[in-house]
Coordinates of C-alpha atoms and ligand atoms in Angstrom, one line a residue:
M1 CA -0.2 -0.1 0.0
A2 CA 1.4 3.1 -0.9
L3 CA 0.0 5.0 3.0
H4 CA 2.5 4.6 4.3
Q5 CA 5.3 5.2 2.3
Q6 CA 7.5 8.4 1.6
A7 CA 5.6 10.3 -1.1
H8 CA 8.2 12.0 -3.3
I9 CA 5.8 14.2 -5.2
V10 CA 3.8 16.4 -2.7
V11 CA 0.6 18.3 -4.3
L12 CA -0.3 21.7 -2.6
G13 CA -3.5 21.8 -4.2
S14 CA -7.5 21.9 -5.0
F15 CA -10.0 18.9 -5.0
M16 CA -13.2 19.2 -6.8
T17 CA -17.0 16.7 -7.2
D18 CA -16.6 17.6 -12.0
V19 CA -20.9 17.2 -12.0
V20 CA -21.1 17.6 -16.2
S21 CA -24.9 17.9 -17.0
Y22 CA -24.6 17.5 -21.3
V23 CA -28.1 19.5 -23.0
S24 CA -29.3 19.7 -27.2
H25 CA -28.8 23.8 -26.7
L26 CA -27.2 25.4 -23.2
P27 CA -30.1 26.6 -20.7
R28 CA -31.1 30.7 -21.4
V29 CA -32.5 33.2 -18.7
G30 CA -35.5 31.1 -16.7
E31 CA -35.0 28.5 -18.5
T32 CA -35.4 24.3 -17.3
L33 CA -33.9 22.0 -19.9
C34 CA -33.8 18.2 -19.5
G35 CA -30.5 16.7 -19.7
S36 CA -29.9 13.6 -22.2
K37 CA -27.1 12.8 -19.2
L38 CA -25.2 13.4 -16.0
A39 CA -21.0 12.4 -15.6
I40 CA -20.6 13.2 -11.6
C41 CA -16.6 13.2 -11.7
C42 CA -13.5 14.3 -9.2
G43 CA -11.8 17.3 -10.4
G44 CA -9.4 20.1 -9.6
K45 CA -6.0 21.0 -10.9
G46 CA -4.5 19.8 -7.3
A47 CA -6.1 16.1 -8.1
N48 CA -5.1 15.7 -11.1
Q49 CA -2.1 16.3 -11.5
A50 CA -1.9 13.6 -7.5
V51 CA -3.7 11.4 -9.8
S52 CA -1.1 11.5 -13.0
A53 CA 1.4 12.0 -12.1
T54 CA 0.4 8.1 -8.7
R55 CA -0.3 7.3 -12.6
L56 CA 3.0 6.8 -13.6
G57 CA 4.4 4.8 -10.6
A58 CA 5.1 7.8 -8.2
N59 CA 4.9 8.1 -4.8
T60 CA 2.6 11.1 -3.5
A61 CA 0.4 12.8 -1.6
I62 CA -1.4 16.0 -2.0
I63 CA -2.3 17.9 0.7
G64 CA -5.7 19.2 0.1
K65 CA -8.7 20.0 2.2
L66 CA -12.3 18.5 1.6
G67 CA -15.9 18.7 2.5
N68 CA -17.4 16.6 5.1
D69 CA -20.5 15.4 3.4
S70 CA -21.1 12.8 0.0
F71 CA -18.8 14.2 -1.3
G72 CA -16.0 15.1 0.3
K73 CA -16.2 10.8 2.2
S74 CA -16.3 9.3 -1.6
Y75 CA -14.0 11.4 -2.8
L76 CA -11.3 10.9 -0.3
D77 CA -11.9 7.4 -0.6
A78 CA -11.3 6.9 -4.7
L79 CA -8.1 9.5 -3.7
K80 CA -6.8 5.8 -1.7
K81 CA -8.4 3.6 -3.9
E82 CA -5.6 5.2 -6.0
Q83 CA -3.0 5.3 -3.9
I84 CA -2.6 8.4 -3.1
I85 CA -0.5 9.2 -0.1
T86 CA -3.9 10.8 1.7
D87 CA -2.8 11.9 5.2
F88 CA -2.9 15.4 5.0
V89 CA -6.3 15.9 2.9
G90 CA -8.8 17.5 5.8
L91 CA -12.4 17.3 5.6
T92 CA -13.7 20.8 7.2
S93 CA -17.3 21.3 8.2
E94 CA -16.5 25.1 7.4
A95 CA -17.7 24.8 3.6
L96 CA -19.1 21.8 1.3
T97 CA -17.3 20.0 -1.1
G98 CA -15.1 22.5 -4.6
L99 CA -17.2 21.6 -6.7
A100 CA -17.6 22.7 -11.0
Q101 CA -21.0 22.4 -12.3
I102 CA -20.4 21.8 -16.2
I103 CA -23.3 22.4 -19.2
V104 CA -21.7 20.7 -22.2
E105 CA -24.2 21.3 -25.2
D106 CA -24.7 19.2 -28.4
S107 CA -22.1 21.6 -29.9
G108 CA -19.3 20.4 -27.4
Q109 CA -19.6 24.4 -26.2
N110 CA -19.7 24.9 -22.4
S111 CA -20.4 26.7 -19.5
I112 CA -19.3 26.1 -16.0
V113 CA -19.6 27.5 -12.9
I114 CA -16.7 26.6 -9.5
V115 CA -17.6 27.0 -6.0
P116 CA -14.1 26.1 -3.9
G117 CA -15.8 25.1 -1.2
A118 CA -14.1 23.8 0.6
N119 CA -11.4 24.0 -1.3
N120 CA -10.5 28.1 1.1
Y121 CA -10.7 26.0 4.0
L122 CA -7.1 25.0 3.7
T123 CA -4.7 27.0 6.1
T124 CA -0.9 28.2 6.1
Q125 CA -1.6 25.7 9.1
D126 CA -2.2 22.6 6.5
V127 CA 0.8 22.8 5.1
N128 CA 2.7 23.2 8.1
N129 CA 1.1 19.7 9.2
S130 CA 3.2 18.5 6.5
K131 CA 5.9 19.2 6.6
D132 CA 8.2 16.5 8.3
T133 CA 6.5 14.3 4.9
L134 CA 7.5 17.7 2.4
A135 CA 11.0 17.7 3.8
K136 CA 11.7 14.5 2.9
A137 CA 10.2 14.5 -1.5
K138 CA 11.5 15.6 -3.9
I139 CA 9.2 17.8 -6.2
M140 CA 6.4 20.2 -3.9
L141 CA 3.7 21.2 -7.5
S142 CA 1.3 23.9 -6.1
V143 CA -1.3 25.5 -8.1
L144 CA -3.9 28.5 -7.8
E145 CA -7.1 26.8 -7.3
I146 CA -6.3 27.2 -2.8
P147 CA -6.0 30.6 -1.1
C148 CA -3.3 32.2 -2.6
E149 CA -1.3 32.7 1.8
T150 CA -1.8 29.3 1.4
V151 CA 0.7 28.3 -1.6
L152 CA 2.5 30.8 -0.5
S153 CA 3.5 29.0 2.8
G154 CA 4.0 26.6 1.3
L155 CA 6.6 27.4 -1.8
K156 CA 8.6 29.2 0.9
L157 CA 8.4 25.6 3.1
A158 CA 10.6 24.0 0.6
N159 CA 12.4 26.4 -0.8
E160 CA 13.6 26.3 3.4
L161 CA 13.8 22.7 2.4
G162 CA 15.9 22.5 0.1
V163 CA 12.8 20.9 -2.3
F164 CA 12.1 22.1 -5.9
T165 CA 9.1 23.4 -7.0
I166 CA 7.1 23.8 -9.9
L167 CA 5.0 26.5 -9.0
N168 CA 1.3 26.5 -11.8
A169 CA 0.1 29.4 -11.7
A170 CA -3.9 28.1 -12.5
P171 CA -6.4 29.3 -12.9
A172 CA -5.4 32.5 -14.6
V173 CA -4.8 35.4 -13.0
E174 CA -4.5 38.9 -13.7
N175 CA -1.8 40.4 -11.1
L176 CA 0.3 38.4 -9.0
E177 CA 3.0 38.8 -5.9
K178 CA 6.7 39.1 -6.8
D179 CA 7.0 36.0 -3.6
F180 CA 5.0 33.9 -6.8
Y181 CA 7.8 34.0 -10.0
A182 CA 10.4 33.8 -7.5
L183 CA 10.0 31.0 -5.1
A184 CA 9.1 28.5 -7.9
D185 CA 11.9 26.7 -9.5
I186 CA 9.5 25.8 -12.3
F187 CA 6.9 28.5 -13.1
C188 CA 4.6 26.6 -15.8
V189 CA 0.7 28.8 -17.8
N190 CA -0.2 27.8 -20.1
E191 CA -0.8 30.9 -22.9
T192 CA -4.2 32.1 -21.5
E193 CA -2.5 32.7 -18.4
A194 CA 0.6 33.1 -19.8
E195 CA -1.3 36.1 -21.5
M196 CA -3.5 37.4 -19.0
L197 CA -0.4 37.9 -16.4
I198 CA 1.9 39.2 -19.3
G199 CA -1.1 41.4 -21.1
Q200 CA 0.2 40.6 -24.6
P201 CA -1.2 36.9 -27.0
V202 CA 0.3 33.4 -26.3
T203 CA -1.1 31.3 -29.8
S204 CA 2.9 30.4 -30.7
H205 CA 6.1 28.9 -30.0
D206 CA 7.5 33.1 -31.0
E207 CA 5.0 34.8 -28.7
A208 CA 5.8 32.4 -26.1
L209 CA 9.0 32.3 -26.1
S210 CA 8.4 36.3 -25.9
A211 CA 6.4 35.7 -23.2
A212 CA 8.6 33.5 -21.4
H213 CA 10.7 36.6 -21.2
R214 CA 8.6 39.0 -19.8
L215 CA 7.8 36.3 -16.8
M216 CA 11.4 36.1 -16.2
G217 CA 11.1 39.5 -15.9
K218 CA 8.6 39.3 -13.4
G219 CA 11.3 37.6 -10.9
C220 CA 11.1 33.5 -12.3
K221 CA 13.6 32.8 -10.4
K222 CA 15.4 28.7 -12.8
H223 CA 13.2 28.3 -15.5
V224 CA 10.0 29.0 -17.3
L225 CA 7.5 26.7 -19.3
V226 CA 4.6 27.6 -21.4
T227 CA 2.4 24.9 -22.5
L228 CA 1.0 25.5 -26.0
G229 CA -1.3 22.7 -26.4
K230 CA -1.6 21.2 -29.5
H231 CA 1.5 23.0 -30.2
G232 CA 3.2 21.5 -27.1
A233 CA 5.6 23.7 -24.5
L234 CA 8.0 26.0 -24.1
L235 CA 11.0 26.5 -21.5
L236 CA 13.4 29.4 -21.6
S237 CA 16.4 28.8 -18.9
R238 CA 18.4 31.5 -16.2
N239 CA 22.0 30.1 -17.2
D240 CA 25.0 30.7 -13.9
Q241 CA 25.9 34.0 -14.9
N242 CA 21.3 35.3 -14.8
G243 CA 21.8 35.3 -18.8
F244 CA 19.3 32.5 -20.8
L245 CA 19.7 29.2 -22.2
E246 CA 19.1 28.3 -25.4
P247 CA 14.8 27.9 -25.9
V248 CA 13.6 24.5 -26.0
S249 CA 11.0 24.5 -28.2
V250 CA 8.6 20.7 -27.6
T251 CA 6.6 19.6 -30.4
A252 CA 4.0 17.8 -28.8
P253 CA 3.3 14.4 -30.7
E254 CA 0.4 14.8 -34.1
V255 CA -2.6 12.4 -32.6
K256 CA -6.4 12.3 -33.2
A257 CA -7.2 14.2 -30.4
I258 CA -11.3 13.8 -29.1
D259 CA -10.9 16.1 -25.9
T260 CA -8.4 18.1 -24.3
T261 CA -9.6 19.0 -21.2
G262 CA -7.8 18.3 -18.1
A263 CA -4.3 18.3 -20.6
G264 CA -2.1 21.2 -18.5
D265 CA -2.3 18.8 -15.7
C266 CA -1.8 15.4 -17.3
F267 CA 1.4 16.5 -17.8
L268 CA 2.4 18.7 -14.7
G269 CA 1.5 15.0 -13.2
A270 CA 4.0 13.8 -15.3
L271 CA 6.9 15.6 -15.3
A272 CA 6.8 15.8 -11.8
Y273 CA 7.6 12.1 -12.1
F274 CA 9.9 12.7 -14.2
L275 CA 12.1 15.2 -12.6
A276 CA 11.6 12.6 -8.7
Y277 CA 11.7 9.6 -10.5
H278 CA 14.8 10.8 -13.1
P279 CA 17.0 12.4 -11.8
D280 CA 19.6 12.2 -14.3
F281 CA 17.0 13.2 -17.4
P282 CA 17.5 16.9 -18.1
L283 CA 14.3 19.4 -17.7
S284 CA 14.0 19.3 -21.6
K285 CA 13.4 15.4 -22.3
A286 CA 11.2 15.4 -19.2
V287 CA 9.3 18.4 -21.2
V288 CA 9.5 16.6 -23.8
N289 CA 8.3 13.1 -22.1
A290 CA 5.8 14.5 -19.6
C291 CA 4.5 16.6 -23.4
R292 CA 4.7 13.0 -25.0
V293 CA 2.3 11.7 -21.9
A294 CA -0.5 14.5 -22.0
S295 CA -0.8 13.9 -25.6
K296 CA -2.1 9.9 -24.3
S297 CA -4.9 12.0 -22.6
V298 CA -6.1 13.8 -25.2
Q299 CA -7.1 10.9 -27.0
K300 CA -9.5 9.5 -24.8
A301 CA -12.8 11.4 -23.5
G302 CA -13.1 12.6 -19.3
T303 CA -9.7 14.4 -16.9
Q304 CA -8.5 12.3 -14.8
T305 CA -9.8 8.7 -16.8
S306 CA -8.3 10.1 -19.7
F307 CA -4.8 10.2 -17.5
P308 CA -2.2 7.1 -18.6
Y309 CA -1.2 4.3 -16.6
K310 CA 2.9 3.5 -16.7
H311 CA 2.0 0.5 -19.0
E312 CA -0.1 1.8 -21.1
L313 CA 2.5 4.0 -22.7
E314 CA 5.7 3.4 -24.7
C315 CA 8.3 1.9 -22.7
D316 CA 11.6 4.2 -24.5
L317 CA 9.9 7.7 -22.6
F318 CA 11.3 5.5 -19.1
Ligands
ATP1 P1 -6.0 22.2 -20.2 O1 -6.5 23.7 -19.1 O2 -7.4 21.6 -20.2 O3 -6.0 21.2 -18.7 P2 -3.9 23.4 -20.6 O4 -4.0 25.0 -21.6 O5 -4.0 24.2 -19.3 O6 -4.7 22.8 -20.8 P3 -1.9 22.5 -22.9 O7 -1.7 23.4 -23.0 O8 -3.7 22.9 -23.4 O9 -2.7 22.3 -21.7 O10 -1.8 21.4 -22.8 C1 -0.8 20.4 -22.2 C2 -0.2 20.0 -22.7 O11 -1.1 18.8 -23.7 C3 1.0 20.3 -24.3 O12 1.8 20.7 -23.5 C4 0.5 18.5 -25.2 O13 1.8 18.6 -25.3 C5 -0.8 18.4 -24.7 N1 -2.1 18.4 -26.1 C6 -2.7 19.4 -25.1 N2 -3.2 19.7 -26.4 C7 -3.1 18.7 -27.6 C8 -3.6 17.9 -29.2 N3 -4.4 19.1 -29.0 N4 -3.0 17.4 -29.8 C9 -1.3 17.0 -28.1 N5 -0.6 17.0 -27.9 C10 -1.5 17.3 -27.2

């Protein structure tokens, strides 16, 4: 059982129960619609990333908060089934488990309401309670679906303990304090998040490179990674003289994408896995491999359901 194993990856993050209704068209104000199908799935960026890393074989712990309700309890069971270490998952009675109400119409367009609920109750104290485990971990991965001060506490603690940090600055926010850039070893965003942070469009490798330089200018200490959907990802790293190494443009494998939801989370979990378990790989190879894993996930429907297990992937990745 993974339960009492040492976590090599610690995710500081979020849980959402995704409640998805399928309808012919999105309802107008005041309209009641009869849907054709309902799906209830585990989601939330933090948990998604933990699942992605664990399916590749990582010992992963998650620090997070669920509601003390039926969604929370069944989410906890699901995490245990995935063999994710849940010692630092709290159940709160202050709010309900985070929920994403998703309505998908026949055309594929959707509308989403997210209520973070219990995620808002994840505190610095919760992070501090994980200190002994975090101290022995190789990677801490965090997202912004939990209170900013909690993320900052986690980043500060990981830095104090010498643990490598990846910050996925998602969902998109307009103004991010300097510390978020300065405390992340890898600062990772997608096109939309990059655009929100620097105020200019990011749709190509060239624009991603210019965005990465602007993000470095905001205080990123080592690496900026911009994911570009089907176009892959761009990595910009500092060298020892405070200049930059040659940027690395990674192209994603060409595949028939069915559902790209959660591709970014699959990518980040995989990246954390390769960094933690293949320290001999240069970062660029870890990024290439993470792109390959994420490109597998887009060929299947759903979010966590689409994340591949190690045995489903090509051997040369490992
Ligand atoms: P989401 O918000 O849907 O979870 P994201 O916008 O955060 O995803 P993306 O940049 O869309 O993340 O995708 C992450 C990675 O997934 C890409 O770098 C790429 O490797 C892979 N990927 C995404 N879409 C495709 C695609 N259509 N074909 C191949 N690979 C893809």
